Coordinates of C-alpha atoms and ligand atoms in Angstrom, one line a residue:
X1 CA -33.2 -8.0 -9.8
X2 CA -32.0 -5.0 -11.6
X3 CA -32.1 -4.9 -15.5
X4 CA -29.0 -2.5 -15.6
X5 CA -25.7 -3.0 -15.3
X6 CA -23.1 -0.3 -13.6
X7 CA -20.0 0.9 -15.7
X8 CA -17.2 2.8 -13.9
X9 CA -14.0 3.9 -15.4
X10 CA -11.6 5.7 -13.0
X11 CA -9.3 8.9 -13.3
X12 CA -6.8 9.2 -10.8
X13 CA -4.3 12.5 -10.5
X14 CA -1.3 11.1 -8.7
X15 CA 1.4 13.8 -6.9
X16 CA 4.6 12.9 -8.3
X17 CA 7.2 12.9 -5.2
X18 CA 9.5 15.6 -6.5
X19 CA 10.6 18.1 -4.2
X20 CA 10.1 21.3 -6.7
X21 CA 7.1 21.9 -9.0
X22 CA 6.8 20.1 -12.8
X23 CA 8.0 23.7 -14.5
X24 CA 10.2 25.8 -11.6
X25 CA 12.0 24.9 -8.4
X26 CA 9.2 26.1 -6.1
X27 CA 8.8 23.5 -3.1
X28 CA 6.4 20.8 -3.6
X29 CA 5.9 20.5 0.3
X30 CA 2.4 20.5 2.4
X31 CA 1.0 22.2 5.0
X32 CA 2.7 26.1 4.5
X33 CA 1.6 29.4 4.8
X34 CA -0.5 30.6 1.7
X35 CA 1.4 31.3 -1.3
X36 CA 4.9 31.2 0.0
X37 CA 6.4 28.7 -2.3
X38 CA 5.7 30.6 -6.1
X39 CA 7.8 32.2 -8.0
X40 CA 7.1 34.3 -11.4
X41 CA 6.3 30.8 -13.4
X42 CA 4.0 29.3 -11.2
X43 CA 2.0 32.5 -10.7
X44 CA 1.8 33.1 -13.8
X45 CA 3.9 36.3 -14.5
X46 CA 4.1 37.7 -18.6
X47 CA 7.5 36.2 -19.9
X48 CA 8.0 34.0 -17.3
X49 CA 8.9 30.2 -19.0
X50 CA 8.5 26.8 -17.4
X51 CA 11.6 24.6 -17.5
X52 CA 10.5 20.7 -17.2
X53 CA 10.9 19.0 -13.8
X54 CA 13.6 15.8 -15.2
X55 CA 13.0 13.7 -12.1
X56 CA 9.2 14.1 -12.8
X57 CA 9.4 12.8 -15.8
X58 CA 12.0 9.9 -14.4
X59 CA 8.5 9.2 -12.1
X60 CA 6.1 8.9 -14.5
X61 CA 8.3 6.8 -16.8
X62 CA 8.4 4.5 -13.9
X63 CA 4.7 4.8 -12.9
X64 CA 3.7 3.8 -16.6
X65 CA 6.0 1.0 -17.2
X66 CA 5.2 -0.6 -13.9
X67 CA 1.5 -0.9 -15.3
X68 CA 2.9 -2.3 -18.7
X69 CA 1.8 0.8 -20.6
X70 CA 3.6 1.7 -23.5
X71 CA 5.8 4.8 -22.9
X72 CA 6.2 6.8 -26.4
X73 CA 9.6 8.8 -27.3
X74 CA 7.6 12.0 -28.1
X75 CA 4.8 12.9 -26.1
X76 CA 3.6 17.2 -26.3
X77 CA 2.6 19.9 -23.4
X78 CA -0.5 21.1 -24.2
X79 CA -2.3 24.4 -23.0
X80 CA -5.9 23.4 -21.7
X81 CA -7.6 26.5 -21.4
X82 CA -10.0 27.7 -18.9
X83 CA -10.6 30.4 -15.9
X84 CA -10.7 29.7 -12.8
X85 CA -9.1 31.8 -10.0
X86 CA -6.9 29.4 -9.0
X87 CA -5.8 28.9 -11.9
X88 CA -3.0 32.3 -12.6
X89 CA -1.9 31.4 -16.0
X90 CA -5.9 31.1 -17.4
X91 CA -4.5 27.7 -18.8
X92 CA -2.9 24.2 -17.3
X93 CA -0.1 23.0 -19.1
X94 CA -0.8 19.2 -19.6
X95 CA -0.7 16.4 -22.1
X96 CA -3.7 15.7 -24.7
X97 CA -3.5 14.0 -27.9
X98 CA 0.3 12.7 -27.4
X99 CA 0.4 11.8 -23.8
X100 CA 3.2 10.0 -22.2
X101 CA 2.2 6.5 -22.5
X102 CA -0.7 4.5 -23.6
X103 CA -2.1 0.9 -23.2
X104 CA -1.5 -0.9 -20.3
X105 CA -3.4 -2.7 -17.1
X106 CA -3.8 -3.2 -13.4
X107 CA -5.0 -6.6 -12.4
X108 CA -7.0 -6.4 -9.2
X109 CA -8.5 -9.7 -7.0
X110 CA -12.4 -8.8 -6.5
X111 CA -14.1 -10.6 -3.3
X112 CA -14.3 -14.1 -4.5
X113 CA -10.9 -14.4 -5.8
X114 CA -11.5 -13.7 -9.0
X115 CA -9.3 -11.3 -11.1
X116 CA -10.5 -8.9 -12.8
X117 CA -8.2 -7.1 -15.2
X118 CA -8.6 -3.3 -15.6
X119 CA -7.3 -2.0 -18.4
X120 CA -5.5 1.8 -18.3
X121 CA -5.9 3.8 -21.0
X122 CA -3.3 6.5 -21.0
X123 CA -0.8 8.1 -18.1
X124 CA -0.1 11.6 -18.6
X125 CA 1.7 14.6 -17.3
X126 CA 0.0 18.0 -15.8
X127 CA 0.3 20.2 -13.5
X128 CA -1.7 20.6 -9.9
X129 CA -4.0 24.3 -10.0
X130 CA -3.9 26.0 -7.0
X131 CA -6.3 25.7 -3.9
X132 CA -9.5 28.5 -3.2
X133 CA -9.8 28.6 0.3
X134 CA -13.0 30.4 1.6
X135 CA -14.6 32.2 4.5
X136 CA -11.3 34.4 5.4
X137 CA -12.9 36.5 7.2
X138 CA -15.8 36.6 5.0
X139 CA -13.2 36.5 1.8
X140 CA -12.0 34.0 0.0
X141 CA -8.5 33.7 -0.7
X142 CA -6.5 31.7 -3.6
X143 CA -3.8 29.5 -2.4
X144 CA -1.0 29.4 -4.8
X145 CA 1.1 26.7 -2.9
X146 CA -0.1 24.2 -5.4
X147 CA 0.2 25.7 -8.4
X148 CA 2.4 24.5 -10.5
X149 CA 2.7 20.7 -8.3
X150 CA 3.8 17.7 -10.7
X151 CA 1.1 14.9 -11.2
X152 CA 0.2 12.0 -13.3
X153 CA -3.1 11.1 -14.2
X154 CA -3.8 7.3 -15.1
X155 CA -7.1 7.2 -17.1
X156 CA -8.9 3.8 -16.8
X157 CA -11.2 1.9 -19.2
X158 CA -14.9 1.5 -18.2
X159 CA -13.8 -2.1 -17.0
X160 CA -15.4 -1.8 -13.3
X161 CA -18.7 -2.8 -12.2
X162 CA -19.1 -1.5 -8.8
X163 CA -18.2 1.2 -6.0
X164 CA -16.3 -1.8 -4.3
X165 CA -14.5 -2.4 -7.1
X166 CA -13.8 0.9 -7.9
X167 CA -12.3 1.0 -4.3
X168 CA -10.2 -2.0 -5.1
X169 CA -8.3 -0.7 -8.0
X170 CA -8.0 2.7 -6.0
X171 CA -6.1 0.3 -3.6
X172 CA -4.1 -1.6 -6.1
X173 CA -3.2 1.4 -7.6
X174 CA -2.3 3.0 -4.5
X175 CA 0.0 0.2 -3.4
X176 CA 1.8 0.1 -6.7
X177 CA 2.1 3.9 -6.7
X178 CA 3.4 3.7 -3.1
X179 CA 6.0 0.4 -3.9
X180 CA 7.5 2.5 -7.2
X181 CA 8.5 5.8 -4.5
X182 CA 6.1 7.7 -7.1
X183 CA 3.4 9.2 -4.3
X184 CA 3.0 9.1 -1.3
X185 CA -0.4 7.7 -1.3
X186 CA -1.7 10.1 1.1
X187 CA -5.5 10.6 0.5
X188 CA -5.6 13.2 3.5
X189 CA -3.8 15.7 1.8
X190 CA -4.8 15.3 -1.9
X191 CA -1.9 13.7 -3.1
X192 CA -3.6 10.7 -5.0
X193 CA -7.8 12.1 -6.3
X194 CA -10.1 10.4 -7.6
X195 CA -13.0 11.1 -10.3
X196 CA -14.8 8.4 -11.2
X197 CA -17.4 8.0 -14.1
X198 CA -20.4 6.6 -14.3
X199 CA -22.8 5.3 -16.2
X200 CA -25.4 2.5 -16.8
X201 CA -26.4 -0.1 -19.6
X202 CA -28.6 -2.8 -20.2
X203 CA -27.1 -6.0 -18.7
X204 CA -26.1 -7.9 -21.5
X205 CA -25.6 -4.8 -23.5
X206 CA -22.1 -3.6 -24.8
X207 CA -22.6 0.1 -26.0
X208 CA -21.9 2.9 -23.6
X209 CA -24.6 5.0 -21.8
X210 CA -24.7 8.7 -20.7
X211 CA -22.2 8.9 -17.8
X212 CA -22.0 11.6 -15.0
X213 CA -18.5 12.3 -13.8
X214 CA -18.2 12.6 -10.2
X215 CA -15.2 15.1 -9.1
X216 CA -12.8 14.9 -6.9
X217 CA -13.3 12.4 -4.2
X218 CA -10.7 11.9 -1.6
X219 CA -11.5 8.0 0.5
X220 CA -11.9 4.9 -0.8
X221 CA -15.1 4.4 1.4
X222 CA -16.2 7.5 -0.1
X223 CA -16.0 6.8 -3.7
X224 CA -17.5 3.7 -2.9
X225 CA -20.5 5.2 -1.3
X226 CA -20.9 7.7 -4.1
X227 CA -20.6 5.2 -6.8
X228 CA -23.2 3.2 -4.9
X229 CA -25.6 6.7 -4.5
X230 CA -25.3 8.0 -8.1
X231 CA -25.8 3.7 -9.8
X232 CA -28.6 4.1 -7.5
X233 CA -29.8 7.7 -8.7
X234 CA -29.4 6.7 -12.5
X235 CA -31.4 3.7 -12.2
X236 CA -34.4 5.3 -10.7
X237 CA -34.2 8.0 -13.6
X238 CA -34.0 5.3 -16.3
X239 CA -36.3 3.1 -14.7
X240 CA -39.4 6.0 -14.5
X241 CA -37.9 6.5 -18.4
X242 CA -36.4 9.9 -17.5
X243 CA -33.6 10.8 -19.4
X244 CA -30.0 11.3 -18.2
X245 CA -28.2 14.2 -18.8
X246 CA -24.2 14.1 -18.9
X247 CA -22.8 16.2 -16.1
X248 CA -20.1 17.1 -13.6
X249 CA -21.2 16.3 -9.6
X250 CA -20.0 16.7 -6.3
X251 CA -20.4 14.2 -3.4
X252 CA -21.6 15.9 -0.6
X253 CA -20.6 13.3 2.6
X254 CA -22.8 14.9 5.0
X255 CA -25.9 13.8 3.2
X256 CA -24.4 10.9 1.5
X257 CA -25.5 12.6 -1.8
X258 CA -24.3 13.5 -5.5
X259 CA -25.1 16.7 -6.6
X260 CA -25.3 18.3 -9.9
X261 CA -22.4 21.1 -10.5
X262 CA -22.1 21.4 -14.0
X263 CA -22.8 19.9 -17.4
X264 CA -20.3 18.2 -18.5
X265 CA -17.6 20.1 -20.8
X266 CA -16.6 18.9 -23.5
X267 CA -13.0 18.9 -25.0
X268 CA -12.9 21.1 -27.8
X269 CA -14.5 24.0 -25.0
X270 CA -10.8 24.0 -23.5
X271 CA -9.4 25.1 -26.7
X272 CA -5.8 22.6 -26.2
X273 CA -3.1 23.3 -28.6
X274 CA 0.6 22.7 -28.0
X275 CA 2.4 24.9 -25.4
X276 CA 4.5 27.0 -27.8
X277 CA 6.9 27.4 -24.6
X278 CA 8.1 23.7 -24.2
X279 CA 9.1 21.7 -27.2
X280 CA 7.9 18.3 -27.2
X281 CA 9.0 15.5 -24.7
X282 CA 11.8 12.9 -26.1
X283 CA 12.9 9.8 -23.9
X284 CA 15.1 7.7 -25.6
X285 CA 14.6 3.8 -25.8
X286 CA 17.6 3.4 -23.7
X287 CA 16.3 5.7 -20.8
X288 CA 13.2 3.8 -20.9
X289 CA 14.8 0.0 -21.0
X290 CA 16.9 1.4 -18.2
X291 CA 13.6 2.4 -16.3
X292 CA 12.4 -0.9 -17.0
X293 CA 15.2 -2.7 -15.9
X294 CA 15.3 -0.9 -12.9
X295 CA 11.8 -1.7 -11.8
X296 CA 11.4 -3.1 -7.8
X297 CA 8.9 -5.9 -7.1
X298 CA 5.8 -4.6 -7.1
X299 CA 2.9 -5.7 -4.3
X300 CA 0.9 -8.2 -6.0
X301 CA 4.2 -10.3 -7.1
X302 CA 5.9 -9.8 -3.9
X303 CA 3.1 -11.3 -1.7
X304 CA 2.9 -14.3 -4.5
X305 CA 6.0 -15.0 -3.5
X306 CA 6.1 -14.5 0.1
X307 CA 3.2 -17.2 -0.3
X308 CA 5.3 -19.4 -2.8
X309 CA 9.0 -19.8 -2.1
X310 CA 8.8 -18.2 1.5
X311 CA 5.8 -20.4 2.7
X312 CA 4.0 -17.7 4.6
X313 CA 0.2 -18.0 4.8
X314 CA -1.5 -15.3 2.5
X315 CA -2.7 -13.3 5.8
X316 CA 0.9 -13.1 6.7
X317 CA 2.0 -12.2 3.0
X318 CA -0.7 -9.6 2.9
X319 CA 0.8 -7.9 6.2
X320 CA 4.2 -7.6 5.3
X321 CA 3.3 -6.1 1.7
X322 CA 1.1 -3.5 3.7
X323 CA 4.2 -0.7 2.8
X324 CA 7.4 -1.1 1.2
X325 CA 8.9 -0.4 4.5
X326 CA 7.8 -3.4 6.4
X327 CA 8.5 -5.7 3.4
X328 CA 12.0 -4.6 3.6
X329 CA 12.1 -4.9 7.1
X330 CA 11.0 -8.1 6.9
X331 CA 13.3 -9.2 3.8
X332 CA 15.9 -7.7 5.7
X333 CA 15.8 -9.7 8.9
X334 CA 15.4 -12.8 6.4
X335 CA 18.8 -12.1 5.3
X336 CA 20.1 -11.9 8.0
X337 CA 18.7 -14.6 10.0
X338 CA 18.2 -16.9 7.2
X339 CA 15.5 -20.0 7.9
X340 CA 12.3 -20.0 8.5
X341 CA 10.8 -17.2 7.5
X342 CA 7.6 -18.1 8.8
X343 CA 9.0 -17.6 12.4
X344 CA 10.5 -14.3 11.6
X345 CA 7.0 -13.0 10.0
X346 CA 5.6 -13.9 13.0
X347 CA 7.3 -12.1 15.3
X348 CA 7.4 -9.1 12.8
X349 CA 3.5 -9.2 12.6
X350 CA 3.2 -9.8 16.8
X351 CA 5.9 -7.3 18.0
X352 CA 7.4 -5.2 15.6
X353 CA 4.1 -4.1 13.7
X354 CA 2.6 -3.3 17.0
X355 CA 5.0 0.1 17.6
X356 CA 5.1 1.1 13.9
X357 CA 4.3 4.1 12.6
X358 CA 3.3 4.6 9.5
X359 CA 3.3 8.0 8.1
X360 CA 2.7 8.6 3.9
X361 CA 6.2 7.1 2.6
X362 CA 7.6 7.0 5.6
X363 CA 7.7 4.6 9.1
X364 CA 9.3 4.3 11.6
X365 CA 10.3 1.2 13.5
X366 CA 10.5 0.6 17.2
X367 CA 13.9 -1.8 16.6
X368 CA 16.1 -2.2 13.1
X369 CA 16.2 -5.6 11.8
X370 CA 19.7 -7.1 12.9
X371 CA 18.1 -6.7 16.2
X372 CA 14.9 -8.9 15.3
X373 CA 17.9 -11.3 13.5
X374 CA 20.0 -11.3 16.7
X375 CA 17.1 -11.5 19.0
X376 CA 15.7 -14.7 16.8
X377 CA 18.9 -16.2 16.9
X378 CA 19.4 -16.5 20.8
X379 CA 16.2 -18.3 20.6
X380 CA 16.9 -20.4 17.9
X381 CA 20.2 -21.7 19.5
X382 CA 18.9 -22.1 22.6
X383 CA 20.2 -18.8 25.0
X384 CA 17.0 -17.2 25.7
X385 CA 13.4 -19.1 25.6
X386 CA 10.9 -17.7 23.7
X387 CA 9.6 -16.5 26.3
X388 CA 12.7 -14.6 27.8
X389 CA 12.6 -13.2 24.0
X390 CA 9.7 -11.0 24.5
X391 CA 11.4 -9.5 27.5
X392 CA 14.6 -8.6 26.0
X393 CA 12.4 -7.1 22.8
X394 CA 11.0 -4.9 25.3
X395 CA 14.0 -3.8 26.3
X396 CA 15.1 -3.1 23.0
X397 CA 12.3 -0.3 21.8
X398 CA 13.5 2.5 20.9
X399 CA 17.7 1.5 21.5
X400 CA 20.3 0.8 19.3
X401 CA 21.3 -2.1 22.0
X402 CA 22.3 -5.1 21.0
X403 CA 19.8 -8.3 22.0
X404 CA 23.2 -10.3 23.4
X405 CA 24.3 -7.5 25.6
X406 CA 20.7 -7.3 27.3
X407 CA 20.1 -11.1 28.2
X408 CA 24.3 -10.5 29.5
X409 CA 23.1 -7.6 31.1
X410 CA 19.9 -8.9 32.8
X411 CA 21.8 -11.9 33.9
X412 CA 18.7 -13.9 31.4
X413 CA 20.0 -17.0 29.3
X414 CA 18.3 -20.2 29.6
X415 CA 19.6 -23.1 32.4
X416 CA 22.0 -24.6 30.0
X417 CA 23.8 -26.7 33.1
X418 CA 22.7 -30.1 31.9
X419 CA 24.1 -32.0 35.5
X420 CA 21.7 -29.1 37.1
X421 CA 18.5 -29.8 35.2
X422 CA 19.0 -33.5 34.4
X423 CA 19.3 -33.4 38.8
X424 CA 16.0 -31.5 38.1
X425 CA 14.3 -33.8 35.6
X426 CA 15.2 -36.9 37.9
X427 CA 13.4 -35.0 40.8
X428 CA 10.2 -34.3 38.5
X429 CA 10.2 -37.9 37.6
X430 CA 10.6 -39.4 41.4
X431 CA 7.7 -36.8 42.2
X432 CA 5.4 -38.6 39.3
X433 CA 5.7 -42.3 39.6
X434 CA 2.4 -42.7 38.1
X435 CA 2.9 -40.9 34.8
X436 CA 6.4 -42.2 34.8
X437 CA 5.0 -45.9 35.0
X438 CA 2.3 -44.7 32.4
X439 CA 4.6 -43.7 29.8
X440 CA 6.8 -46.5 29.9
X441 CA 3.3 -48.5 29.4
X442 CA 3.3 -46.8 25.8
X443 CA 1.5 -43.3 26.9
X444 CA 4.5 -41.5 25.6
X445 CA 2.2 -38.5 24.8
X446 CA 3.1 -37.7 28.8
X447 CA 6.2 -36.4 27.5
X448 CA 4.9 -33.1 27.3
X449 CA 3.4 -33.4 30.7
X450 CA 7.3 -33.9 32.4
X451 CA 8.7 -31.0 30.1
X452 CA 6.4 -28.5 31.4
X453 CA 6.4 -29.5 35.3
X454 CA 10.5 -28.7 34.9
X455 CA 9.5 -25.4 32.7
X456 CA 7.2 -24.6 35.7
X457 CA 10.0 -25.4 38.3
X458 CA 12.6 -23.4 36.2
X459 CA 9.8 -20.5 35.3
X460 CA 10.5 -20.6 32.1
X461 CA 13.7 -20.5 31.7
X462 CA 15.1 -23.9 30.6
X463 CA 15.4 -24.5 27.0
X464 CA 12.6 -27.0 26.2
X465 CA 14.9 -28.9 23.4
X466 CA 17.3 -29.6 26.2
X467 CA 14.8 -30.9 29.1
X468 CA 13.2 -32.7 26.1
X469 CA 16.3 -34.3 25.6
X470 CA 17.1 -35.3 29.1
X471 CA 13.6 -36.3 30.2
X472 CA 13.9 -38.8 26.9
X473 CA 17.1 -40.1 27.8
X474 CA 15.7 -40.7 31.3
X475 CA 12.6 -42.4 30.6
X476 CA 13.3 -44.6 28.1
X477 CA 16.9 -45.3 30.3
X478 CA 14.8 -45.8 33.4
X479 CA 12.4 -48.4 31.3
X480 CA 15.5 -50.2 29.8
X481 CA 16.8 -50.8 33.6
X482 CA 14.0 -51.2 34.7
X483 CA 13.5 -54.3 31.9
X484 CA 17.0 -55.6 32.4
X485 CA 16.3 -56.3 36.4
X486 CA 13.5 -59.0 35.1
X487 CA 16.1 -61.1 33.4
X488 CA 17.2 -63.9 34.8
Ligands
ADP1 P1 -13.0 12.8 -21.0 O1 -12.3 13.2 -22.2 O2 -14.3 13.5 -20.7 O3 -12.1 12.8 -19.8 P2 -12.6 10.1 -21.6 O4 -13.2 9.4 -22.8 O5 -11.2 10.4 -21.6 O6 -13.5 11.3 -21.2 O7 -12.9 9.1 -20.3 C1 -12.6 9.5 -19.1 C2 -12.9 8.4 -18.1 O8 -14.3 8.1 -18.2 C3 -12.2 7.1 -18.4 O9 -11.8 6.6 -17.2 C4 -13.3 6.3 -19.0 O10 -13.1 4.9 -18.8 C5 -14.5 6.8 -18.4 N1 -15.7 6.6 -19.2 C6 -15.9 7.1 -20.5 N2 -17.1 6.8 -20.9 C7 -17.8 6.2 -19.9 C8 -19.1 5.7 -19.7 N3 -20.0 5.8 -20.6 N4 -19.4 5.2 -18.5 C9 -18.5 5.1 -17.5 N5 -17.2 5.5 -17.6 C10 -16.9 6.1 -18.8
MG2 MG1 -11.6 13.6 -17.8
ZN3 ZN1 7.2 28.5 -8.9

């Protein structure tokens, strides 16, 4: 039983989906040769002055309101001074005493249901560094690409007790970040970093201990597993009364190890004062009660009611919330089709889901949604079986076709002839005299026995509502005959 209890409070820097950098219209986009997208702001360049990025703000405003922080009308650039190399200006412009909002909270549901609410301190503004890339041929070179990139950080309180947890806030706050269109959420490429801080305290106890600030890790399974190493690390050192010393450290994933980089710096060694070149941020109450109003569902209240008013199971509301892509997808079809919605969430999470990509913000579907509507439809009314439905999907990948014009096309359609199959349902019944003579002795259960021999016979293709309908008629007709010859 351990005597110490873990205290975690995340920092999260966030890419803002923008398609130029927070102070000049350099491109924001991955993956390009070395310092092709700067210009003389982002590099840095004597006289050059940053111009604020409008939709970045529009981004933030969003982000922070979604997680019921309080967004302030002034909020000030500061300088925060250091040198590093990728880092042309010797200073990153970013928000310190007024930051953009303040106060609010990200509920998350831990393993046994219960919800845990994390509170989030502050959401701010900065811009990315650049990017040191080594071993160029024995050099290292500094990648300015980067530079200059628009993020938020959202600062959490100390309100989480474990790597797991830690891990399921990173994924709440993800799926939030990804529903508002703020980031991409894509961990691959740095566009949503973690550092977590750590620290330990008698159980029981409500006073802060000496934390160590691990930098910069980039998967949810590996802040977990650092989390777990360095809770682990501290508690030996308190236990064999060392002392802890407050410090920056790397996770090294090869050896499944913190290490010590730095002691920790404190804030008055990065010498912020306001950025005399940008005069402080004003939002007006209307641009932010016209944020708010303009808020989409987010994850957590969409799968609620998915569960609530839609009826779906939480398994299948927990699917279709995945991405805002498929939940649209899926609300889409809904519309369309209209009914149950536990039918078309079905299919969705059977076919559809099985050829989607999903790519950052974007996916990509194998069919559009009038064609899931359409296709559901012809079942429902009885054209196709569901069977036949599965073909004609097939058919569809990857075509703009039209779920009518295949079954006409492939000559499909379920035997709607009713003289044909009630010819076909009497034969069935003369074959069976047995099960016939059993149901009308009260084994009515048999029913299902009839319908498939004539689905057998018509491979599949019958609509089961109709031969239900006819065997029915039959079988309790046949009994009432057969009744009516005993009278007198
Ligand atoms: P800094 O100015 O060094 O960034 P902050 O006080 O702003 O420090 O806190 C940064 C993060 O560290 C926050 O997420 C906060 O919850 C967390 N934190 C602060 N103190 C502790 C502690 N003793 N143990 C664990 N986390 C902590
Ligand atoms: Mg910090
Ligand atoms: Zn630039």
């Amino acid at each position: 039983m351990t005597t110490y209890e873990a205290v975690i409070g995340l920092e999260v820097h966030a890419q803002l989906l923008t398609h130029t950098k927070l102070f000049c219209g350099c491109a924001t986009s991955f993956g390009s040769p070395p310092n092709t997208h700067v210009c003389p702001v982002c590099l840095g360049l004597p006289g050059a002055l940053p111009v604020l990025n409008q939709k970045a703000v529009d981004l933030a405003i969003r982000t922070a309101l979604a997680l019921g922080l309080t967004v302030h009308e002034t909020s000030v650039f500061s300088r925060k001074n250091y040198l590093y190399p990728d880092l042309p200006k010797g200073y990153q412009i970013s928000q310190y005493d007024l930051p953009l909002a303040t106060s609010g909270s990200l509920s998350i549901e831990l393993e046994g249901g219960e919800v845990r609410v994390v509170r989030i301190r502050r959401i701010h503004i900065e811009e990315d560094a650049g990017k040191n890339l080594h071993g160029h041929g024995g050099d290292s070179i500094v990648d300015l690409n980067r530079a200059g990139t628009p993020l938020i950080e959202i600062v959490s309180a100390p309100d989480l007790r474990s790597g797991a947890e830690a891990a399921l806030y990173l994924k709440a706050l993800r799926d939030v970040l990804i529903f508002l269109g703020v980031n991409d959420g894509n961990l691959e490429e740095g566009s949503f970093r973690c550092d977590a801080n750590v620290s330990l305290r008698p159980r029981g106890s409500n006073s802060l201990g000496i934390r160590c600030e691990i930098k910069n890790v980039n998967s949810f399974r590996f802040v977990q597993k650092a989390i777990e190493y360095e809770v682990m690390r501290q508690e030996q050192i308190l236990a064999s009364r060392g002392t802890l010393r407050q410090e920056t450290r790397g996770w090294n994933e090869r050896d499944g190890r913190t290490f010590s980089m730095r002691s920790k710096e404190e804030a008055e060694d990065y010498r912020y004062f306001p950025d005399p070149d940008l005069p402080p941020l004003r939002i007006a109450p209307e641009v932010i009660e016209a944020a708010r109003t303009a808020l989409p569902e987010l994850p957590a209240p969409k799968r609620e009611r998915y569960r609530r008013s839609l009826g779906l199971t939480p398994y299948a509301a927990g699917v279709l919330t995945i991405h805002p892509r498929i939940a649209s997808f899926f609300e889409e079809t809904l519309a369309l089709l209209g009914g149950d919605a536990s039918k078309i969430a079905n299919f969705i999470q059977t076919e559809v889901l099985a050829g989607t990509t999903l790519r950052g913000l974007d996916a990509s579907f194998p069919v559009a949604p009038w064609q899931v509507a359409e296709l559901l439809r012809l079942v429902d009314d009885g054209t196709i079986s569901g069977k036949q439905a599965k073909e004609v999907y097939a058919a569809l990948v990857g075509t703009n076709a039209s779920p009518e014009h295949v079954v006409k096309a492939r000559g499909l359609g379920v035997l709607r002839d009713e003289a044909a199959l009630e010819a076909l349902c009497r034969t069935i019944l003369d074959a069976n005299p047995k099960q016939v003579a059993a149901y009308r002795g009260g084994k009515t259960a048999l029913l299902g026995f009839f319908v498939g021999a004539v689905m057998k016979e018509t491979k599949g293709s019958a609509s089961p509502t109709l031969v239900n309908a006819i065997l029915t008629r039959l079988l309790t007709g046949l009994s009432r005959t057969a009744g009516q010859r005993h009278r007198p």
